[in-house]
Tab-separated table of C-alpha atoms and ligand atoms in Angstrom:
chain	number	residue	atom	x	y	z
A	337	MET	CA	-56.092	50.355	-1.596
A	338	GLY	CA	-54.938	48.245	1.261
A	339	LYS	CA	-55.883	44.781	-0.323
A	340	LYS	CA	-54.406	45.809	-3.762
A	341	LYS	CA	-51.216	46.963	-2.132
A	342	ILE	CA	-50.950	43.617	-0.107
A	343	LYS	CA	-51.530	41.813	-3.292
A	344	ILE	CA	-48.689	43.874	-5.044
A	345	ILE	CA	-46.247	43.085	-2.166
A	346	ILE	CA	-47.199	39.248	-2.044
A	347	ASN	CA	-46.603	39.137	-5.815
A	348	HIS	CA	-43.166	41.127	-5.511
A	349	ALA	CA	-42.008	38.936	-2.660
A	350	LYS	CA	-42.675	35.670	-4.838
A	351	ILE	CA	-41.266	36.859	-8.232
A	352	TYR	CA	-38.037	38.033	-6.516
A	353	GLY	CA	-37.384	35.189	-4.188
A	354	PHE	CA	-38.440	36.444	-0.882
A	355	ILE	CA	-41.479	34.704	0.204
A	356	PHE	CA	-43.417	31.839	-1.272
A	357	LYS	CA	-46.568	30.207	-0.253
A	358	SER	CA	-45.721	27.152	1.784
A	359	ASN	CA	-46.948	23.802	0.387
A	360	GLU	CA	-47.706	25.661	-2.686
A	361	ILE	CA	-47.835	22.691	-5.325
A	362	TYR	CA	-50.508	21.109	-3.137
A	363	ASN	CA	-52.548	24.186	-3.180
A	364	GLY	CA	-50.603	25.598	-0.241
A	365	LEU	CA	-51.294	25.558	3.540
A	366	LYS	CA	-53.301	28.704	4.653
A	367	SER	CA	-51.125	31.144	6.528
A	368	PHE	CA	-47.956	29.173	6.376
A	369	TYR	CA	-44.978	30.780	4.423
A	370	ASP	CA	-41.601	29.821	3.093
A	371	TYR	CA	-38.560	32.125	2.811
A	372	GLY	CA	-36.733	32.157	-0.444
A	373	PRO	CA	-33.122	32.889	-1.048
A	374	GLN	CA	-33.550	36.625	-0.715
A	375	GLY	CA	-36.110	36.386	2.051
A	376	LEU	CA	-33.734	34.216	4.231
A	377	GLU	CA	-30.804	36.522	3.705
A	378	MET	CA	-32.874	39.387	4.640
A	379	LYS	CA	-34.217	37.724	7.832
A	380	ASN	CA	-30.889	36.758	8.756
A	381	ASN	CA	-29.602	40.418	8.327
A	382	ILE	CA	-32.602	41.539	10.751
A	383	LYS	CA	-31.661	38.802	13.208
A	384	LYS	CA	-28.022	39.914	13.268
A	385	PHE	CA	-28.870	43.583	13.691
A	386	TRP	CA	-31.190	42.659	16.594
A	387	TRP	CA	-28.529	40.416	18.210
A	388	GLU	CA	-25.749	42.819	17.874
A	389	TYR	CA	-27.833	45.681	19.597
A	390	MET	CA	-29.401	43.329	22.241
A	391	VAL	CA	-26.668	40.970	22.983
A	392	LYS	CA	-23.256	41.506	21.458
A	393	TYR	CA	-22.453	44.890	22.771
A	394	ARG	CA	-24.094	44.546	26.302
A	395	SER	CA	-22.018	42.759	28.894
A	396	ASN	CA	-25.238	41.914	31.014
A	397	ILE	CA	-27.291	40.155	28.280
A	398	VAL	CA	-26.462	36.732	27.066
A	399	GLY	CA	-28.047	34.484	24.491
A	400	ILE	CA	-29.600	30.970	24.470
A	401	GLU	CA	-31.344	28.640	22.231
A	402	THR	CA	-33.936	26.242	23.902
A	403	SER	CA	-36.202	23.420	22.493
A	404	ILE	CA	-39.286	24.162	20.508
A	405	LEU	CA	-41.354	21.163	21.873
A	406	ILE	CA	-41.995	21.570	25.600
A	407	ASN	CA	-43.419	19.711	28.509
A	408	LYS	CA	-46.992	20.012	29.380
A	409	LYS	CA	-46.059	20.926	32.918
A	410	ILE	CA	-44.378	24.129	31.755
A	411	LEU	CA	-47.545	25.307	30.211
A	412	LEU	CA	-49.509	24.519	33.167
A	413	ALA	CA	-47.256	26.519	35.238
A	414	SER	CA	-46.951	29.519	32.849
A	415	GLY	CA	-50.843	29.469	32.591
A	416	HIS	CA	-50.990	28.954	28.843
A	417	LEU	CA	-52.988	25.875	29.026
A	418	LYS	CA	-55.592	27.688	30.940
A	419	TYR	CA	-55.491	31.294	29.569
A	420	PHE	CA	-53.790	31.248	26.229
A	421	ASN	CA	-57.209	31.292	24.463
A	422	GLU	CA	-58.825	33.099	21.560
A	423	TYR	CA	-62.509	34.063	21.946
A	424	PHE	CA	-64.760	34.441	18.834
A	425	ILE	CA	-68.339	34.424	17.633
A	426	ILE	CA	-69.654	32.938	14.384
A	427	ASN	CA	-72.213	35.220	12.902
A	428	ILE	CA	-75.111	33.053	11.740
A	429	ILE	CA	-76.448	35.791	9.233
A	430	ASN	CA	-73.296	35.636	7.069
A	431	ASN	CA	-71.458	32.624	8.560
A	432	LYS	CA	-68.457	34.921	9.308
A	433	ILE	CA	-66.076	34.271	12.223
A	434	TYR	CA	-65.088	37.317	14.172
A	435	LEU	CA	-62.454	37.494	17.029
A	436	ILE	CA	-64.167	39.211	19.835
A	437	GLU	CA	-61.789	42.210	19.690
A	438	ASP	CA	-62.504	42.483	15.978
A	439	PHE	CA	-66.185	42.300	16.370
A	440	LEU	CA	-65.964	45.253	18.708
A	441	LYS	CA	-64.114	47.234	16.086
A	442	LYS	CA	-66.686	46.067	13.411
A	443	ILE	CA	-69.512	47.392	15.388
A	444	LYS	CA	-67.694	50.345	16.720
A	445	LYS	CA	-68.879	52.760	13.869
A	446	LYS	CA	-72.485	51.818	14.231
A	447	ILE	CA	-72.981	52.375	17.908
A	448	ASN	CA	-73.146	55.305	20.280
A	449	ASN	CA	-71.366	55.848	23.501
A	450	ILE	CA	-68.361	53.814	22.272
A	451	LYS	CA	-65.835	54.837	25.067
A	452	LYS	CA	-68.104	53.607	27.895
A	453	ILE	CA	-68.905	50.317	25.861
A	454	GLU	CA	-65.139	49.844	25.183
A	455	LYS	CA	-64.379	50.228	29.065
A	456	LYS	CA	-66.979	47.744	30.030
A	457	PHE	CA	-65.910	45.316	27.200
A	458	TYR	CA	-62.307	45.232	28.237
A	459	TYR	CA	-63.255	44.969	31.979
A	460	TYR	CA	-65.136	41.782	31.123
A	461	TYR	CA	-62.660	40.691	28.641
A	462	ASN	CA	-59.527	41.062	30.770
A	463	LYS	CA	-61.212	39.339	33.788
A	464	LYS	CA	-62.457	36.618	31.374
A	465	LYS	CA	-66.031	37.099	32.373
A	466	ILE	CA	-67.108	35.654	29.169
A	467	ASN	CA	-70.654	34.873	29.838
A	468	LYS	CA	-71.309	38.454	30.963
A	469	LEU	CA	-69.412	39.778	27.967
A	470	ASN	CA	-71.749	37.629	25.823
A	471	PHE	CA	-74.742	39.048	27.393
A	472	PHE	CA	-73.334	42.616	27.290
A	473	LEU	CA	-72.596	42.477	23.594
A	474	LYS	CA	-76.047	40.879	22.758
A	475	LYS	CA	-77.591	43.783	24.617
A	476	ILE	CA	-75.544	46.355	22.566
A	477	ILE	CA	-76.626	44.757	19.323
A	478	ILE	CA	-80.538	44.884	20.302
A	479	LYS	CA	-80.108	48.549	21.612
A	480	ASN	CA	-78.747	49.585	18.407
A	481	ASN	CA	-80.807	47.898	16.130
A	482	LEU	CA	-78.028	45.688	14.659
A	483	ASN	CA	-79.975	42.326	14.940
A	484	LYS	CA	-80.458	42.163	11.258
A	485	TYR	CA	-76.616	41.994	10.662
A	486	PHE	CA	-75.390	39.966	13.709
A	487	LYS	CA	-76.685	36.993	15.376
A	488	TRP	CA	-74.738	34.300	17.297
A	489	GLU	CA	-75.190	31.643	19.818
A	490	ASN	CA	-72.351	31.848	22.462
A	491	ILE	CA	-68.907	33.388	22.553
A	492	LYS	CA	-66.599	30.367	21.739
A	493	LYS	CA	-63.286	29.647	23.153
A	494	PHE	CA	-60.204	28.140	21.342
A	495	ASN	CA	-56.760	27.230	22.988
A	496	LEU	CA	-53.908	28.615	20.820
A	497	MET	CA	-51.361	25.790	21.186
A	498	PHE	CA	-50.494	23.072	18.927
A	499	LYS	CA	-49.785	19.721	20.529
A	500	THR	CA	-48.374	16.457	19.438
A	501	LYS	CA	-47.490	13.117	20.965
A	502	LEU	CA	-44.505	11.727	22.346
A	503	ASN	CA	-43.907	8.101	21.697
A	504	THR	CA	-42.480	6.350	24.673
A	505	LEU	CA	-42.445	2.576	25.275
A	506	LYS	CA	-45.136	2.728	27.640
A	507	TYR	CA	-47.644	5.284	26.765
A	508	ASN	CA	-48.214	8.197	24.410
A	509	LYS	CA	-47.687	11.518	26.178
A	510	TYR	CA	-48.697	14.981	24.850
A	511	ILE	CA	-46.125	17.592	24.352
A	512	TYR	CA	-46.529	21.167	22.898
A	513	LEU	CA	-45.041	23.459	20.471
A	514	ARG	CA	-44.054	26.574	22.330
A	515	PRO	CA	-46.247	29.570	21.962
A	516	GLU	CA	-43.459	31.788	23.012
A	517	THR	CA	-39.689	31.534	23.243
A	518	ALA	CA	-39.834	32.977	26.934
A	519	GLN	CA	-40.475	29.971	28.798
A	520	GLY	CA	-37.192	28.321	27.832
A	521	ILE	CA	-35.466	31.248	29.162
A	522	TYR	CA	-37.275	31.003	32.481
A	523	LEU	CA	-36.483	27.325	32.856
A	524	ASN	CA	-32.713	28.038	32.420
A	525	ILE	CA	-32.300	31.027	34.606
A	526	LYS	CA	-30.298	29.116	37.219
A	527	ASN	CA	-28.063	27.501	34.489
A	528	ILE	CA	-27.265	30.796	32.884
A	529	LYS	CA	-26.809	32.620	36.314
A	530	ASN	CA	-24.297	29.939	37.467
A	531	SER	CA	-22.465	29.337	34.043
A	532	ASN	CA	-21.971	32.835	33.175
A	533	ARG	CA	-21.795	34.273	36.718
A	534	MET	CA	-24.606	36.748	35.811
A	535	LYS	CA	-25.672	39.475	38.359
A	536	ILE	CA	-29.100	41.022	38.449
A	537	PRO	CA	-30.047	43.151	36.416
A	538	PHE	CA	-29.337	40.792	33.599
A	539	GLY	CA	-30.867	39.647	30.454
A	540	ILE	CA	-31.329	36.435	28.451
A	541	ALA	CA	-32.122	36.762	24.818
A	542	GLN	CA	-33.357	34.157	22.370
A	543	ILE	CA	-34.446	34.084	18.633
A	544	GLY	CA	-36.617	31.128	17.504
A	545	LYS	CA	-39.804	29.730	16.226
A	546	SER	CA	-43.224	30.016	18.058
A	547	PHE	CA	-46.468	28.509	17.119
A	548	ARG	CA	-49.922	29.785	17.679
A	549	ASN	CA	-53.048	28.019	16.179
A	550	GLU	CA	-54.555	31.425	15.447
A	551	ILE	CA	-58.094	31.270	14.271
A	552	ILE	CA	-57.824	34.413	12.010
A	553	SER	CA	-54.522	34.658	10.401
A	554	LYS	CA	-54.433	37.081	7.554
A	555	GLN	CA	-52.433	39.904	5.902
A	556	PHE	CA	-49.740	37.917	4.507
A	557	ILE	CA	-46.880	37.251	7.229
A	558	PHE	CA	-48.376	39.690	9.859
A	559	ARG	CA	-50.137	36.922	11.502
A	560	THR	CA	-49.299	33.271	10.862
A	561	LYS	CA	-49.385	30.089	12.899
A	562	GLU	CA	-45.713	29.436	12.702
A	563	PHE	CA	-43.418	32.421	13.285
A	564	GLU	CA	-40.103	33.422	14.669
A	565	GLN	CA	-39.748	35.767	17.815
A	566	MET	CA	-36.771	37.875	19.065
A	567	GLU	CA	-37.353	38.008	22.699
A	568	MET	CA	-35.393	39.151	25.616
A	569	GLN	CA	-36.082	38.674	29.305
A	570	PHE	CA	-34.647	41.268	31.730
A	571	PHE	CA	-34.323	40.064	35.329
A	572	ILE	CA	-34.340	42.934	37.802
A	573	LEU	CA	-34.794	43.656	41.462
A	574	PRO	CA	-38.405	44.043	42.596
A	575	GLY	CA	-39.095	47.696	42.953
A	576	GLU	CA	-37.043	48.722	39.993
A	577	GLU	CA	-39.643	47.824	37.430
A	578	LYS	CA	-40.799	51.454	36.303
A	579	LYS	CA	-37.110	52.298	35.587
A	580	TRP	CA	-36.376	49.395	33.453
A	581	TYR	CA	-39.744	49.295	31.815
A	582	LYS	CA	-39.291	52.893	30.621
A	583	TYR	CA	-35.785	52.016	29.801
A	584	TRP	CA	-36.589	49.310	27.386
A	585	ILE	CA	-39.455	51.066	25.709
A	586	LYS	CA	-37.085	53.826	24.920
A	587	SER	CA	-34.269	51.481	23.906
A	588	ARG	CA	-36.481	49.337	21.580
A	589	LEU	CA	-38.027	52.304	19.902
A	590	LYS	CA	-34.268	53.606	19.307
A	591	TRP	CA	-33.488	50.312	17.629
A	592	HIS	CA	-36.532	50.635	15.211
A	593	LEU	CA	-35.701	54.124	14.213
A	594	PHE	CA	-32.250	52.869	12.892
A	595	PHE	CA	-34.219	51.416	10.025
A	596	ASN	CA	-35.087	54.957	8.889
A	597	LEU	CA	-38.491	54.081	7.636
A	598	GLY	CA	-40.002	57.224	8.945
A	599	LYS	CA	-40.598	58.330	12.615
A	600	LYS	CA	-44.197	59.000	11.963
A	601	LYS	CA	-44.656	55.238	11.085
A	602	TYR	CA	-44.191	54.401	14.866
A	603	ARG	CA	-46.596	54.658	17.717
A	604	ILE	CA	-46.305	53.787	21.309
A	605	LYS	CA	-49.534	52.411	22.733
A	606	LYS	CA	-50.517	50.936	26.058
A	607	HIS	CA	-51.769	47.513	25.681
A	608	LYS	CA	-55.466	47.163	26.514
A	609	ASN	CA	-55.983	43.521	26.424
A	610	LEU	CA	-53.467	42.301	28.865
A	611	SER	CA	-52.019	38.799	28.607
A	612	HIS	CA	-52.387	36.644	31.650
A	613	TYR	CA	-48.769	37.220	32.691
A	614	SER	CA	-48.536	40.970	32.174
A	615	LYS	CA	-49.073	43.452	34.762
A	616	PHE	CA	-48.549	46.237	32.385
A	617	ALA	CA	-47.649	46.326	28.637
A	618	THR	CA	-46.787	48.599	25.773
A	619	ASP	CA	-46.888	48.066	22.128
A	620	ILE	CA	-44.522	49.737	19.659
A	621	GLU	CA	-47.108	50.053	16.654
A	622	PHE	CA	-46.130	50.553	13.093
A	623	LYS	CA	-48.202	51.849	10.345
A	624	PHE	CA	-48.539	48.675	8.088
A	625	ILE	CA	-49.906	49.992	4.643
A	626	ASN	CA	-52.877	51.912	6.041
A	627	ASN	CA	-53.238	51.083	9.780
A	628	TYR	CA	-51.142	51.129	12.895
A	629	LYS	CA	-50.721	47.626	14.403
A	630	GLU	CA	-48.688	45.924	17.037
A	631	LEU	CA	-45.053	45.316	15.981
A	632	GLU	CA	-43.441	44.558	19.352
A	633	GLY	CA	-44.487	44.210	22.798
A	634	ILE	CA	-42.774	45.379	25.990
A	635	HIS	CA	-44.363	43.442	28.876
A	636	PHE	CA	-43.808	43.879	32.803
A	637	ARG	CA	-44.195	40.067	33.828
A	638	LYS	CA	-43.527	40.797	37.408
A	639	ASN	CA	-42.422	37.464	38.846
A	640	TYR	CA	-45.515	35.531	37.432
A	641	ASP	CA	-43.597	32.966	35.500
A	642	LEU	CA	-40.655	32.222	37.818
A	643	LYS	CA	-42.912	32.121	40.895
A	644	ASN	CA	-45.160	29.527	39.231
A	645	HIS	CA	-42.166	27.518	38.047
A	646	ILE	CA	-41.037	27.412	41.523
A	647	LYS	CA	-44.365	26.181	42.675
A	648	PHE	CA	-44.911	23.514	39.968
A	649	SER	CA	-41.257	22.241	39.792
A	650	LYS	CA	-40.495	22.650	43.315
A	651	LYS	CA	-37.067	23.761	42.441
A	652	ASN	CA	-34.986	26.594	43.933
A	653	LEU	CA	-35.091	29.468	41.472
A	654	TYR	CA	-34.653	32.045	43.940
A	655	PHE	CA	-31.981	34.677	44.055
A	656	PHE	CA	-30.330	36.248	47.057
A	657	ASN	CA	-30.224	40.017	47.903
A	658	ASN	CA	-26.912	40.436	49.731
A	659	LYS	CA	-27.903	43.861	50.965
A	660	LYS	CA	-31.211	42.850	52.439
A	661	LYS	CA	-30.097	39.468	53.435
A	662	LYS	CA	-32.975	37.579	52.120
A	663	LYS	CA	-34.085	35.619	49.066
A	664	PHE	CA	-36.187	36.944	46.289
A	665	ILE	CA	-37.668	36.235	42.909
A	666	PRO	CA	-36.661	38.600	40.300
A	667	TYR	CA	-39.072	40.818	38.419
A	668	VAL	CA	-39.141	40.415	34.513
A	669	ILE	CA	-39.345	43.144	31.717
A	670	GLU	CA	-39.840	41.443	28.532
A	671	THR	CA	-39.172	42.735	25.038
A	672	SER	CA	-40.828	40.628	22.273
A	673	LEU	CA	-40.666	41.196	18.592
A	674	GLY	CA	-42.034	39.035	15.877
A	675	LEU	CA	-39.200	38.619	13.242
A	676	ASP	CA	-41.714	38.005	10.379
A	677	ARG	CA	-43.877	40.969	11.505
A	678	MET	CA	-40.541	43.015	11.453
A	679	PHE	CA	-39.634	41.675	7.970
A	680	TYR	CA	-43.061	42.701	6.821
A	681	SER	CA	-42.919	46.121	8.157
A	682	ILE	CA	-39.549	46.825	6.465
A	683	PHE	CA	-40.711	45.108	3.145
A	684	CYS	CA	-43.901	46.975	2.683
A	685	SER	CA	-42.683	50.320	3.497
A	686	SER	CA	-39.735	49.741	1.220
A	687	LEU	CA	-41.507	48.722	-2.096
A	688	LYS	CA	-41.655	52.057	-4.122
A	689	ILE	CA	-43.553	52.083	-7.262
A	690	ASN	CA	-43.646	55.107	-9.395
A	691	LYS	CA	-44.436	55.875	-13.032
A	692	LYS	CA	-40.639	55.486	-13.891
A	693	ARG	CA	-39.678	52.237	-11.996
A	694	ILE	CA	-40.211	49.837	-9.165
A	695	TYR	CA	-37.460	49.471	-6.640
A	696	LEU	CA	-37.079	47.987	-3.072
A	697	LYS	CA	-35.635	50.630	-0.946
A	698	LEU	CA	-34.313	48.402	1.923
A	699	PRO	CA	-32.152	49.813	4.431
A	700	PHE	CA	-28.390	48.970	3.160
A	701	PHE	CA	-27.574	46.630	6.084
A	702	ILE	CA	-30.844	44.694	5.360
A	703	SER	CA	-30.603	44.242	1.708
A	704	PRO	CA	-30.121	40.398	0.764
A	705	ILE	CA	-27.740	41.408	-2.018
A	706	LYS	CA	-25.226	44.361	-1.280
A	707	ILE	CA	-23.537	44.637	-4.565
A	708	ALA	CA	-24.120	43.389	-8.178
A	709	ILE	CA	-21.055	43.108	-10.359
A	710	LEU	CA	-22.359	43.667	-14.002
A	711	PRO	CA	-20.039	43.634	-16.943
A	712	ILE	CA	-21.478	46.054	-19.558
A	713	VAL	CA	-20.816	43.441	-22.470
A	714	LYS	CA	-19.727	39.996	-22.806
A	715	LYS	CA	-16.115	40.755	-23.804
A	716	LYS	CA	-13.247	38.506	-22.659
A	717	LYS	CA	-11.229	41.153	-21.009
A	718	ILE	CA	-14.122	42.882	-19.398
A	719	ILE	CA	-15.451	39.509	-18.071
A	720	LYS	CA	-11.911	38.682	-16.555
A	721	LEU	CA	-11.848	42.115	-14.803
A	722	SER	CA	-15.375	41.727	-13.607
A	723	LYS	CA	-14.721	38.406	-12.075
A	724	LYS	CA	-11.503	39.524	-10.578
A	725	ILE	CA	-13.556	42.295	-8.762
A	726	PHE	CA	-16.156	39.833	-7.794
A	727	ASN	CA	-13.656	37.499	-6.113
A	728	ASN	CA	-12.107	40.444	-4.402
A	729	LEU	CA	-15.330	41.545	-2.658
A	730	LYS	CA	-17.087	38.209	-2.212
A	731	TYR	CA	-15.463	37.288	1.173
A	732	GLU	CA	-16.757	40.715	2.824
A	733	PHE	CA	-20.067	41.206	1.243
A	734	ASN	CA	-23.059	39.035	-0.108
A	735	ILE	CA	-22.610	40.015	-3.751
A	736	ILE	CA	-23.665	38.639	-7.076
A	737	TYR	CA	-22.216	38.440	-10.699
A	738	ASP	CA	-24.563	38.758	-13.636
A	739	GLU	CA	-23.514	39.189	-17.274
A	740	ASN	CA	-26.930	38.272	-19.009
A	741	LYS	CA	-29.398	40.556	-20.552
A	742	SER	CA	-29.225	44.247	-21.393
A	743	ILE	CA	-27.715	46.622	-18.563
A	744	GLY	CA	-31.067	48.403	-18.462
A	745	LYS	CA	-32.773	44.946	-17.648
A	746	ARG	CA	-30.046	44.015	-15.086
A	747	TYR	CA	-30.378	47.250	-13.306
A	748	LYS	CA	-34.156	46.673	-13.167
A	749	ILE	CA	-33.787	43.290	-11.598
A	750	GLN	CA	-31.498	44.685	-8.945
A	751	ASP	CA	-33.661	47.513	-8.032
A	752	SER	CA	-36.477	45.008	-7.554
A	753	LEU	CA	-34.307	42.845	-5.258
A	754	GLY	CA	-33.313	45.989	-3.175
A	755	THR	CA	-29.594	45.777	-4.099
A	756	PRO	CA	-28.172	49.058	-3.111
A	757	PHE	CA	-25.264	49.201	-5.432
A	758	CYS	CA	-24.465	48.013	-8.942
A	759	ILE	CA	-20.854	47.969	-10.267
A	760	THR	CA	-20.592	48.215	-14.040
A	761	ILE	CA	-17.383	47.239	-15.836
A	762	ASP	CA	-16.588	48.563	-19.304
A	763	ASN	CA	-13.570	49.152	-21.604
A	764	ASN	CA	-12.540	52.428	-19.686
A	765	SER	CA	-12.291	50.081	-16.621
A	766	ILE	CA	-9.392	48.336	-18.207
A	767	ILE	CA	-7.599	51.452	-19.119
A	768	ASN	CA	-8.237	53.578	-16.253
A	769	LYS	CA	-8.845	51.138	-13.431
A	770	THR	CA	-12.089	52.588	-12.543
A	771	VAL	CA	-15.693	51.287	-12.497
A	772	THR	CA	-19.167	52.950	-12.414
A	773	ILE	CA	-21.073	52.550	-9.143
A	774	ARG	CA	-24.840	53.040	-9.399
A	775	PHE	CA	-26.925	53.963	-6.477
A	776	ARG	CA	-30.211	52.117	-6.234
A	777	ASP	CA	-32.212	55.164	-4.647
A	778	THR	CA	-31.132	57.869	-6.743
A	779	MET	CA	-29.869	55.999	-9.821
A	780	LYS	CA	-26.802	58.393	-9.720
A	781	GLN	CA	-23.670	56.953	-11.126
A	782	ILE	CA	-20.054	57.783	-10.144
A	783	LYS	CA	-16.730	56.622	-11.369
A	784	TYR	CA	-14.576	54.866	-8.720
A	785	ASP	CA	-11.098	53.557	-8.277
A	786	ILE	CA	-11.257	49.710	-8.432
A	787	ASN	CA	-8.496	49.521	-5.671
A	788	LYS	CA	-10.671	51.651	-3.264
A	789	LEU	CA	-13.949	49.591	-3.569
A	790	LYS	CA	-13.436	47.608	-0.601
A	791	ILE	CA	-13.098	50.512	1.663
A	792	PHE	CA	-16.064	52.486	-0.030
A	793	PHE	CA	-18.345	49.371	0.622
A	794	LYS	CA	-17.117	48.688	4.207
A	795	LYS	CA	-18.164	52.108	5.096
A	796	LYS	CA	-21.568	51.811	3.468
A	797	PHE	CA	-22.406	48.553	5.275
A	798	ASP	CA	-20.760	49.170	8.527
A	799	ILE	CA	-23.557	48.579	11.218
A	800	SER	CA	-21.233	48.938	14.442
A	801	PHE	CA	-21.447	52.755	14.167
A	802	PHE	CA	-25.215	52.480	15.158
A	803	PHE	CA	-24.066	51.054	18.375
A	804	LYS	CA	-20.801	52.788	19.082
A	805	LYS	CA	-22.214	56.032	20.396
A	806	ASN	CA	-24.808	55.106	22.937
A	807	LEU	CA	-26.757	51.824	23.585
A	808	TYR	CA	-29.558	53.392	25.160
B	1780	ATP	P1	-51.214	40.161	18.635
B	1780	ATP	O1	-52.147	41.025	19.418
B	1780	ATP	O2	-50.932	40.751	17.326
B	1780	ATP	O3	-51.756	38.887	18.511
B	1780	ATP	P2	-49.896	39.418	20.888
B	1780	ATP	O4	-49.922	40.621	21.812
B	1780	ATP	O5	-50.483	38.306	21.115
B	1780	ATP	O6	-49.943	39.863	19.436
B	1780	ATP	P3	-47.272	38.910	21.966
B	1780	ATP	O7	-47.748	37.728	22.656
B	1780	ATP	O8	-46.905	40.065	22.754
B	1780	ATP	O9	-48.293	39.097	20.826
B	1780	ATP	O10	-46.000	38.382	21.075
B	1780	ATP	C1	-45.005	39.348	20.765
B	1780	ATP	C2	-44.738	39.632	19.284
B	1780	ATP	O11	-44.753	38.445	18.530
B	1780	ATP	C3	-45.794	40.505	18.725
B	1780	ATP	O12	-45.706	41.722	19.002
B	1780	ATP	C4	-45.623	40.002	17.295
B	1780	ATP	O13	-44.501	40.894	16.690
B	1780	ATP	C5	-45.251	38.607	17.304
B	1780	ATP	N1	-46.434	37.672	16.961
B	1780	ATP	C6	-47.339	37.377	17.919
B	1780	ATP	N2	-48.241	36.564	17.367
B	1780	ATP	C7	-47.769	36.320	16.069
B	1780	ATP	C8	-48.311	35.734	14.978
B	1780	ATP	N3	-49.359	34.779	15.038
B	1780	ATP	N4	-47.792	35.824	13.749
B	1780	ATP	C9	-46.596	36.685	13.730
B	1780	ATP	N5	-46.039	37.411	14.726
B	1780	ATP	C10	-46.667	37.076	15.781
């Protein structure tokens, strides 16, 4: 069922202009995707909703946009050159590649005493005792008589970063595509503090592309090599990490629940395999089709990055504690969400297929097209009124006008695009100054005063009410 559903999703996304395979006419580039007109619009709506919640309505969080290509020294300091690796085995028997964690999942069902094994596995894995892990896994395979299925030489390592060359007159120098947006924020902490007079606790948010040379990238846009992140680094006083860590887990979960995709689809889980910079981490998991998987990570990064940037750059990135009269390096709580993964979570749970019809039940504020203006027939007077309504609404909402094909077919197209409302205009509209509004989810139709349309839709698409009550 899972694979079949993914196929349906990929197909729908292509036909209705959300997502296309990248480089398609040259047979595609595996795990790269392009966003079509509807996909781009939807992506922008998600970004806006994140930005309004995280930045616009908070006085202590500001935004930034930093460069994608970064200096090698930054990644030496951040530890990514040394630690940002993927470990995998190549099974000689079937010539398949398994990431080491996936391999554990694969053999899980076939072995006994899994809890004990998992504990030891993560002990070796987190401490990067890879030789010991290799030996340990081989022992398990033999003990459980699995050697007819699995055989490999050694666990192999792959660094996840893409690098390219910078041409200078004298020599070619390597620079890297950033693997996360966070580093650009750390480098600018003093610029932001000084230019915007920020006081601890404060946050810096960024939305932008990141790149990871993932060995196994599957499940459509869930894991790709080029993706967008929406990250926020929150700088706090050392000692206040528990309070702020809890705050951000709660706050981020609240944001996700605004999408109304079903409370049960979310799960909070402690992250087992900690990144090199994380002291503790929690994932907000989402039930993508059949399984719960990481959607967003909330990490306590302590002062790992700033401390190393001070050490490597020899620049003063210290703050001053007026009460204690001494300098300190702020601790950091990071919230990190993949935009494409967020897109996927919404898209796959919104696509509704039943015997009667197919429709995309997107949250109204995320829908790429908000309203479709559909004259019932191509009569001069009806078209004239329809265009007048279109022109009246187009400055406030992303809307379209469509006069081709039967009304049933046009409804079908709009349902598949996720358009929450269709307005139909007929002869009565000219006489009574009313139109018919059709609701995507219920297919209910109501008559409505043409002069009151703007107010009606403003209420329907207002997102500020989400934030007005409480920004927890
Ligand atoms: P995963 O365990 O899925 O690889 P991660 O723990 O490495 O993720 P982080 O480094 O915490 O991920 O990145 C923060 C967020 O960025 C993730 O929660 C996810 O939403 C997104 N993300 C990370 N890697 C990718 C990827 N290859 N493709 C799409 N989104 C990604």
